[in-house]
XYZ file of C-alpha atoms in Angstrom:
518
model
C 58.149 34.094 -63.911
C 58.814 37.603 -63.000
C 57.952 37.665 -59.106
C 59.308 34.175 -58.262
C 62.687 35.027 -56.916
C 61.534 38.446 -55.708
C 58.934 36.752 -53.423
C 61.520 34.279 -52.138
C 64.189 37.112 -51.444
C 61.493 39.205 -49.813
C 60.383 36.535 -47.685
C 63.895 35.629 -46.369
C 64.639 39.167 -45.830
C 61.469 39.712 -43.864
C 62.473 36.669 -41.644
C 65.888 38.180 -40.937
C 64.396 41.507 -40.088
C 61.695 39.710 -37.818
C 64.367 37.740 -36.103
C 66.433 40.848 -35.384
C 63.534 42.438 -34.081
C 62.660 39.592 -31.636
C 66.187 39.463 -30.459
C 66.203 43.343 -29.724
C 62.875 43.011 -27.715
C 64.247 40.258 -25.581
C 64.962 42.363 -22.312
C 61.437 43.885 -22.362
C 59.491 40.731 -23.178
C 59.765 39.344 -19.384
C 57.553 42.666 -18.376
C 54.929 42.206 -20.951
C 53.725 39.042 -19.379
C 51.848 36.072 -21.106
C 50.131 38.443 -23.542
C 53.552 39.597 -25.074
C 54.616 35.919 -25.134
C 51.341 34.968 -27.074
C 51.939 37.899 -29.536
C 55.480 36.603 -30.044
C 54.467 33.214 -30.582
C 51.961 34.123 -33.054
C 54.321 36.507 -34.842
C 56.711 33.618 -35.394
C 54.066 31.164 -36.536
C 52.873 33.714 -39.257
C 56.463 34.496 -40.091
C 57.184 30.881 -40.440
C 54.372 30.674 -43.095
C 55.624 33.395 -44.911
C 59.182 32.162 -44.946
C 58.109 28.710 -46.170
C 59.123 27.884 -49.770
C 56.050 28.234 -52.005
C 54.516 24.920 -53.498
C 54.465 24.436 -57.188
C 50.911 23.604 -58.590
C 50.521 22.785 -62.169
C 46.956 23.299 -63.697
C 46.172 22.161 -67.387
C 43.788 24.232 -69.278
C 42.541 23.500 -72.778
C 42.487 25.705 -75.909
C 44.992 28.277 -76.340
C 46.253 30.673 -73.931
C 45.375 34.268 -74.674
C 48.296 37.023 -74.713
C 46.663 38.879 -71.994
C 46.081 35.717 -69.856
C 49.845 34.874 -70.437
C 50.793 38.438 -69.034
C 48.541 37.908 -66.067
C 49.914 34.661 -65.160
C 53.530 35.989 -65.342
C 52.433 38.929 -63.173
C 49.127 40.064 -61.258
C 47.461 36.544 -61.028
C 50.794 34.701 -60.360
C 51.695 37.180 -57.633
C 48.071 37.379 -55.999
C 47.953 33.542 -55.804
C 51.636 33.406 -54.311
C 50.651 36.026 -51.469
C 47.156 34.347 -50.726
C 48.166 30.845 -50.374
C 52.026 30.516 -51.011
C 51.583 28.661 -54.304
C 53.617 29.082 -57.513
C 50.782 28.563 -60.161
C 51.635 27.341 -63.449
C 49.017 26.980 -66.387
C 49.792 24.797 -69.368
C 47.545 24.465 -72.148
C 46.415 21.535 -74.481
C 44.034 21.374 -77.421
C 40.455 20.637 -76.475
C 40.906 17.354 -78.352
C 42.764 16.151 -75.348
C 40.274 16.475 -72.655
C 39.222 13.456 -70.823
C 41.641 11.198 -72.886
C 44.455 11.632 -75.303
C 47.536 13.308 -74.015
C 45.844 14.095 -70.677
C 45.370 10.330 -70.000
C 49.236 9.821 -71.090
C 50.430 12.195 -68.603
C 48.292 10.788 -65.774
C 49.855 7.089 -66.669
C 53.450 8.780 -66.867
C 53.034 10.107 -63.135
C 53.142 13.704 -64.010
C 51.829 16.168 -61.285
C 48.937 18.346 -62.536
C 45.212 18.888 -62.196
C 42.749 19.202 -65.064
C 39.190 18.893 -66.137
C 37.115 15.646 -65.455
C 33.697 14.210 -65.592
C 32.081 11.398 -63.988
C 32.852 9.072 -66.837
C 36.405 9.983 -66.952
C 36.800 9.808 -63.108
C 35.478 6.495 -63.098
C 37.810 5.314 -65.699
C 40.832 6.980 -64.150
C 40.018 5.891 -60.625
C 39.988 2.260 -61.944
C 43.461 2.831 -63.159
C 44.620 4.403 -59.774
C 45.592 7.715 -61.631
C 43.364 10.057 -59.420
C 44.301 11.291 -56.029
C 41.937 10.513 -53.253
C 41.037 13.959 -51.950
C 38.734 12.777 -49.168
C 40.795 13.989 -46.308
C 41.957 17.356 -47.658
C 39.069 18.615 -49.608
C 36.821 20.394 -47.081
C 39.525 21.813 -44.883
C 41.185 23.472 -47.560
C 38.129 24.565 -49.628
C 35.889 26.381 -47.199
C 34.708 28.680 -50.045
C 33.762 26.217 -52.308
C 31.541 24.706 -49.687
C 30.060 28.186 -48.589
C 29.300 29.182 -52.164
C 27.996 26.003 -53.891
C 26.033 22.726 -52.990
C 29.274 20.961 -52.689
C 27.778 18.230 -50.451
C 25.385 17.322 -53.387
C 27.979 17.830 -56.059
C 30.844 15.685 -54.739
C 28.453 12.557 -54.582
C 28.772 12.434 -58.348
C 32.684 11.946 -57.852
C 32.588 9.643 -54.933
C 33.685 6.009 -55.294
C 33.309 3.585 -52.552
C 33.062 6.595 -50.169
C 36.150 8.332 -51.322
C 36.265 11.675 -53.057
C 38.252 11.908 -56.263
C 37.283 15.103 -58.002
C 36.452 18.557 -57.206
C 33.300 20.201 -58.826
C 33.334 23.795 -59.467
C 30.500 26.310 -59.837
C 27.065 26.908 -59.014
C 24.318 27.529 -61.703
C 21.391 25.685 -63.362
C 22.389 23.211 -65.632
C 18.978 21.734 -67.033
C 19.252 20.565 -70.693
C 22.846 20.493 -70.992
C 23.737 19.118 -74.409
C 19.946 18.505 -75.181
C 19.606 22.093 -76.412
C 20.784 23.829 -79.583
C 22.265 27.058 -79.687
C 20.926 28.883 -82.889
C 22.212 31.930 -84.491
C 19.064 34.156 -83.663
C 20.483 37.150 -85.773
C 20.594 34.763 -88.865
C 17.163 33.594 -87.957
C 15.940 37.333 -88.192
C 17.979 37.800 -91.437
C 16.003 34.965 -93.176
C 12.761 35.416 -91.617
C 12.550 32.468 -89.424
C 10.707 33.631 -86.225
C 10.974 30.364 -84.036
C 12.345 26.801 -84.214
C 10.426 24.091 -82.386
C 11.274 20.777 -84.036
C 13.817 19.314 -86.379
C 11.715 20.307 -89.395
C 11.850 24.123 -88.458
C 15.751 23.725 -88.021
C 16.293 22.123 -91.288
C 14.095 24.742 -93.056
C 16.281 27.439 -91.261
C 19.604 25.823 -92.569
C 18.065 25.609 -96.111
C 16.977 29.358 -96.104
C 20.348 30.436 -94.496
C 22.482 28.541 -96.961
C 20.933 30.361 -99.915
C 22.073 33.511 -98.268
C 25.438 32.103 -96.976
C 26.609 29.315 -99.059
C 29.819 29.376 -97.371
C 28.429 28.795 -93.826
C 28.023 25.341 -92.286
C 25.175 24.070 -90.444
C 26.502 22.443 -87.228
C 29.516 23.910 -85.814
C 31.710 22.586 -82.986
C 30.754 18.866 -82.400
C 27.534 16.372 -82.829
C 26.147 14.953 -79.640
C 22.920 12.599 -80.187
C 21.425 14.222 -77.148
C 20.268 17.177 -79.339
C 17.952 14.285 -81.182
C 16.286 13.283 -78.085
C 13.154 15.258 -78.508
C 13.009 14.562 -82.212
C 13.043 10.766 -82.229
C 9.917 8.405 -81.634
C 10.720 6.846 -78.528
C 8.885 6.636 -75.207
C 12.264 7.128 -73.283
C 13.725 10.312 -71.977
C 17.190 9.329 -73.190
C 19.789 9.876 -70.227
C 23.077 8.608 -70.780
C 25.143 6.950 -68.123
C 28.057 7.263 -70.562
C 28.542 6.741 -74.339
C 27.728 3.112 -74.364
C 24.778 2.857 -71.870
C 21.581 5.046 -71.154
C 18.502 4.692 -69.005
C 15.083 6.212 -69.143
C 15.218 9.612 -67.273
C 11.623 9.943 -66.889
C 11.192 6.472 -65.256
C 12.392 7.679 -61.772
C 12.587 4.469 -59.818
C 13.352 2.061 -62.827
C 16.945 0.983 -62.912
C 16.965 -0.908 -66.294
C 19.884 0.147 -68.643
C 20.058 -0.130 -72.464
C 23.064 -0.671 -74.725
C 22.927 2.591 -76.860
C 24.640 1.357 -79.881
C 22.261 -1.633 -80.092
C 18.913 0.336 -79.582
C 16.292 1.663 -81.734
C 16.861 5.151 -80.481
C 20.592 4.929 -81.750
C 19.174 3.848 -84.980
C 16.945 6.949 -85.384
C 19.554 9.380 -84.210
C 22.081 7.831 -86.872
C 19.125 8.248 -89.619
C 18.978 12.036 -88.686
C 22.690 12.512 -88.773
C 22.892 10.756 -92.052
C 20.497 13.166 -93.564
C 22.194 16.126 -92.015
C 25.518 14.835 -93.421
C 23.966 14.572 -97.050
C 22.221 17.964 -96.816
C 25.430 19.537 -95.819
C 24.540 20.669 -92.295
C 27.198 18.163 -90.949
C 30.513 19.398 -92.586
C 32.734 16.875 -94.422
C 35.682 17.554 -92.144
C 33.840 16.698 -88.559
C 35.475 13.595 -88.169
C 38.781 14.058 -89.684
C 39.280 17.714 -88.360
C 36.703 18.626 -85.686
C 38.749 21.817 -84.562
C 37.893 23.118 -88.006
C 34.176 23.050 -87.153
C 34.947 24.707 -83.846
C 36.862 27.399 -85.672
C 34.004 28.090 -88.103
C 31.453 28.494 -85.294
C 33.846 31.027 -83.569
C 34.445 32.956 -86.966
C 30.663 33.385 -87.323
C 30.431 30.943 -90.226
C 28.162 28.176 -88.518
C 24.236 28.381 -87.951
C 23.970 26.393 -84.898
C 25.787 24.097 -82.442
C 24.953 21.752 -79.444
C 23.848 23.935 -76.597
C 23.189 24.362 -72.811
C 21.537 27.052 -70.613
C 24.687 28.863 -69.902
C 26.768 28.198 -72.896
C 25.229 30.915 -74.960
C 26.723 33.636 -72.806
C 30.244 32.086 -73.188
C 29.768 31.437 -76.946
C 28.413 35.057 -77.517
C 31.345 36.626 -75.727
C 33.673 34.688 -78.198
C 31.486 34.981 -81.203
C 30.990 38.762 -80.869
C 34.705 39.469 -81.171
C 34.363 38.494 -85.061
C 30.416 39.045 -85.439
C 29.706 41.990 -83.079
C 25.888 41.679 -83.494
C 25.704 38.021 -83.140
C 22.877 36.553 -80.828
C 22.434 33.135 -79.502
C 19.057 31.431 -78.535
C 18.804 27.900 -77.213
C 15.949 25.892 -78.717
C 14.674 22.269 -77.972
C 13.803 20.054 -80.773
C 10.561 18.319 -79.238
C 7.840 18.431 -76.584
C 9.284 19.556 -73.411
C 6.086 18.187 -71.590
C 6.743 14.667 -72.655
C 10.650 14.789 -72.345
C 11.417 17.272 -69.745
C 15.018 18.751 -69.521
C 17.048 16.894 -67.237
C 19.938 18.243 -64.944
C 23.016 16.833 -63.438
C 23.206 19.236 -60.642
C 24.401 22.846 -60.194
C 28.272 22.463 -60.881
C 30.189 23.681 -63.988
C 32.710 21.262 -64.449
C 35.309 19.266 -61.951
C 39.038 18.890 -61.500
C 40.909 15.927 -60.664
C 44.369 15.870 -59.326
C 47.053 13.289 -60.456
C 47.740 10.510 -57.899
C 51.363 11.339 -58.307
C 50.738 14.374 -55.711
C 51.190 12.258 -52.746
C 52.398 14.644 -50.140
C 49.345 15.840 -48.212
C 50.688 19.315 -47.965
C 51.256 19.420 -51.733
C 47.614 18.031 -52.250
C 46.301 20.619 -50.073
C 47.922 23.323 -51.968
C 46.086 22.061 -55.206
C 42.859 22.033 -53.597
C 43.485 25.755 -52.287
C 43.960 26.870 -55.823
C 40.567 25.401 -56.833
C 39.196 26.994 -53.724
C 40.229 30.583 -55.161
C 38.276 30.017 -58.327
C 35.003 30.475 -56.172
C 36.331 32.442 -53.133
C 34.466 35.769 -53.724
C 33.646 38.238 -56.261
C 37.146 39.844 -56.383
C 38.584 36.590 -57.185
C 35.864 35.462 -59.642
C 36.145 38.710 -61.544
C 39.791 38.373 -61.569
C 39.820 34.774 -63.116
C 36.868 35.797 -65.503
C 37.721 39.397 -66.724
C 41.224 40.312 -65.459
C 42.044 43.718 -63.812
C 39.379 46.173 -63.248
C 40.208 49.206 -65.288
C 42.509 47.660 -67.418
C 40.849 44.827 -68.806
C 37.135 45.635 -68.121
C 34.856 48.373 -66.235
C 31.723 47.748 -64.596
C 28.712 50.119 -65.189
C 26.326 51.407 -62.495
C 23.924 48.381 -63.065
C 26.898 45.991 -62.524
C 27.215 44.980 -65.984
C 30.626 44.345 -67.376
C 32.099 46.241 -70.503
C 35.244 44.583 -71.583
C 38.104 46.702 -72.392
C 40.396 43.681 -73.410
C 38.439 40.851 -74.977
C 41.064 38.061 -74.503
C 39.774 35.159 -72.629
C 41.280 35.007 -69.223
C 39.887 31.691 -68.077
C 36.762 30.312 -69.841
C 33.878 32.632 -69.089
C 31.959 29.371 -67.981
C 34.395 28.149 -65.646
C 33.813 30.255 -62.619
C 30.134 30.928 -63.146
C 28.278 31.131 -59.690
C 25.061 32.599 -59.421
C 26.062 34.602 -56.318
C 28.842 36.357 -58.404
C 27.556 36.259 -61.636
C 27.895 39.513 -63.873
C 26.409 39.823 -67.464
C 27.880 41.573 -70.443
C 26.230 44.925 -71.468
C 24.757 43.381 -74.646
C 22.806 40.476 -72.666
C 19.019 41.450 -72.478
C 16.916 40.998 -69.644
C 15.005 38.389 -71.575
C 18.206 36.243 -71.889
C 18.764 36.663 -68.140
C 15.412 35.558 -67.344
C 15.497 32.591 -69.711
C 18.831 31.528 -67.860
C 17.258 31.851 -64.564
C 14.010 29.834 -65.457
C 15.448 27.319 -68.009
C 15.408 24.605 -65.030
C 11.755 25.217 -64.130
C 10.016 21.792 -64.442
C 13.289 20.021 -65.109
C 13.943 16.504 -63.514
C 17.225 15.601 -61.757
C 19.382 12.884 -63.384
C 18.395 9.706 -61.644
C 21.965 8.621 -61.841
C 23.147 11.699 -60.153
C 25.878 10.288 -57.369
C 26.256 7.104 -59.394
C 29.808 6.396 -60.445
C 30.666 3.328 -62.304
C 33.546 1.303 -60.832
C 35.130 -0.083 -64.186
C 37.882 -2.228 -62.184
C 36.269 -5.584 -62.981
C 35.662 -4.586 -66.763
C 38.557 -2.378 -67.591
C 39.862 -4.583 -70.391
C 36.385 -4.750 -71.872
C 36.004 -1.027 -71.603
C 39.491 -0.224 -73.390
C 38.483 -2.691 -76.073
C 34.937 -0.913 -76.483
C 36.658 2.320 -76.759
C 38.703 1.046 -79.773
C 35.652 -0.303 -81.292
C 33.477 2.896 -80.840
C 36.286 5.022 -82.463
C 36.894 2.766 -85.494
C 33.357 1.411 -86.208
C 30.779 3.425 -84.490
C 31.603 7.051 -84.648
C 31.307 7.031 -88.386
C 27.956 5.788 -88.143
C 27.125 8.321 -85.128
C 28.093 11.239 -87.191
C 26.278 10.280 -90.582
C 29.644 9.378 -92.400
C 28.537 5.745 -92.915
C 25.049 4.369 -93.533
C 23.439 2.786 -90.307
C 22.021 -0.121 -92.350
C 24.952 -1.190 -94.310
C 27.443 -1.043 -91.350
C 25.507 -1.626 -88.040
C 25.800 -5.417 -87.983
C 29.608 -5.385 -88.393
C 29.883 -2.858 -85.684
C 27.566 -4.779 -83.280
C 29.643 -7.898 -83.936
C 32.795 -5.862 -82.940
C 31.062 -4.626 -79.628
C 30.043 -8.145 -78.779
C 33.567 -9.523 -79.245
C 34.980 -6.447 -77.201
C 32.817 -7.567 -74.246
C 29.582 -5.078 -74.454
C 27.426 -7.556 -72.736
C 29.757 -8.195 -69.825
C 30.185 -4.601 -69.458
C 26.588 -3.646 -69.415
C 25.721 -6.349 -67.035
C 28.245 -5.297 -64.565
C 27.174 -1.678 -64.804
C 23.568 -2.985 -64.259
C 24.385 -4.829 -61.249
C 26.081 -1.875 -59.843
C 23.233 0.611 -60.899
C 20.682 -1.828 -59.407
C 22.332 -1.492 -55.993
C 22.766 2.383 -56.258
C 19.131 2.633 -57.037
C 18.036 0.258 -54.283
C 20.376 2.243 -51.682
C 18.692 5.591 -53.065
C 15.484 4.297 -52.493
C 16.175 3.229 -48.939
């Protein structure tokens, strides 16, 4: 990296100059009294910090590094981080298929030093294996801006196990309906004369009309999540997933009952919709074998809709308009929101975990300091999101962003904070209003703050993951018929220990709900 040796030489040179200056001034320091002594002591302390060797920090991102981000990481961003917190920041990229598993988990198990995205489920799993660093004693002191600019006290509860903090939530925005909404191409709706989509029949009709005009388009881009069917299935439960195996009723605020998802009527109904979608062509033939292609089709403007979230439309419109300049996305919910209100996990965007291999407290603090920079102030958020003002973007009089360089810096959703939010110039006031009011009437995840300790069922959990991948995912995505394959899949779940797994989670969740009520 271009600045690495320059910084070290400059630091050492400055240390020599300062030392010489201090020696020259010795004869007059006696006359200056205590004040001069304190000034000299402060200068020494500051110079000691400047002369200290920078601490290397490795951050894993997912996707592909853009050419512009590569330039910034070799120059301006690298240098600015170095000057601000004396850290040599390195970014490495993995495919999105490796998030919360795959190569990422292998890197943790190999004892590599790095930090990456996580969620509550992955945190629980990795803490059970001893792979995540305990951040309790270093977080608050080294992330003051995260605490000042977001509701950290509430957010960290979701990543706390046995009163110890294992992940750092980032961001501050309304998240109601995340993955329960569908992002639909509004421009395509207008093209085929569809005014609104309120239910699954409307969506399927839109697909049929759009397919006639664009036979090379797919219906569902990116991935499939059964959460989007929550409002469409006939169930009195507002399905709230604890993880992929277990759910509870989000509407039943004080009821701690858990349900095995793959053994439920809700799963059956969702699979029937998925099977119909696969037969209609809404779900592309390669979704299981090559999910990245489905994401690529969406990014290229050849998909009609995708699993959505309140804020996700801004991120997706930004990338989509690089290939389809007039593309517009709109979030829709397939059902009656009064019966099954949108639910929210809280106000963070994502969370970062740091490898347990980072053991030295000073080194661990350096990792946290980098995360603090993601939310430090407007200047830093703009840098991470848009790059250099005047080179990569300009600001209008109203504060909207006009991109000069459309390359992604960090993902546009990563640093989103309502305190520092800027919108692209093509975002309408109606879209902004929808974003700000989407959470109105929503309900909080009743499991917010619950982190399942998998230690006593880690063997069962590993076995269940294998069964899920081999036997359940093909049913889940509509590639295999539910009625013809579910009995074998459930038998494999039983053999893998699903009953013990659910019972252990139920015990912990009962205790969690009891403590919350108290």
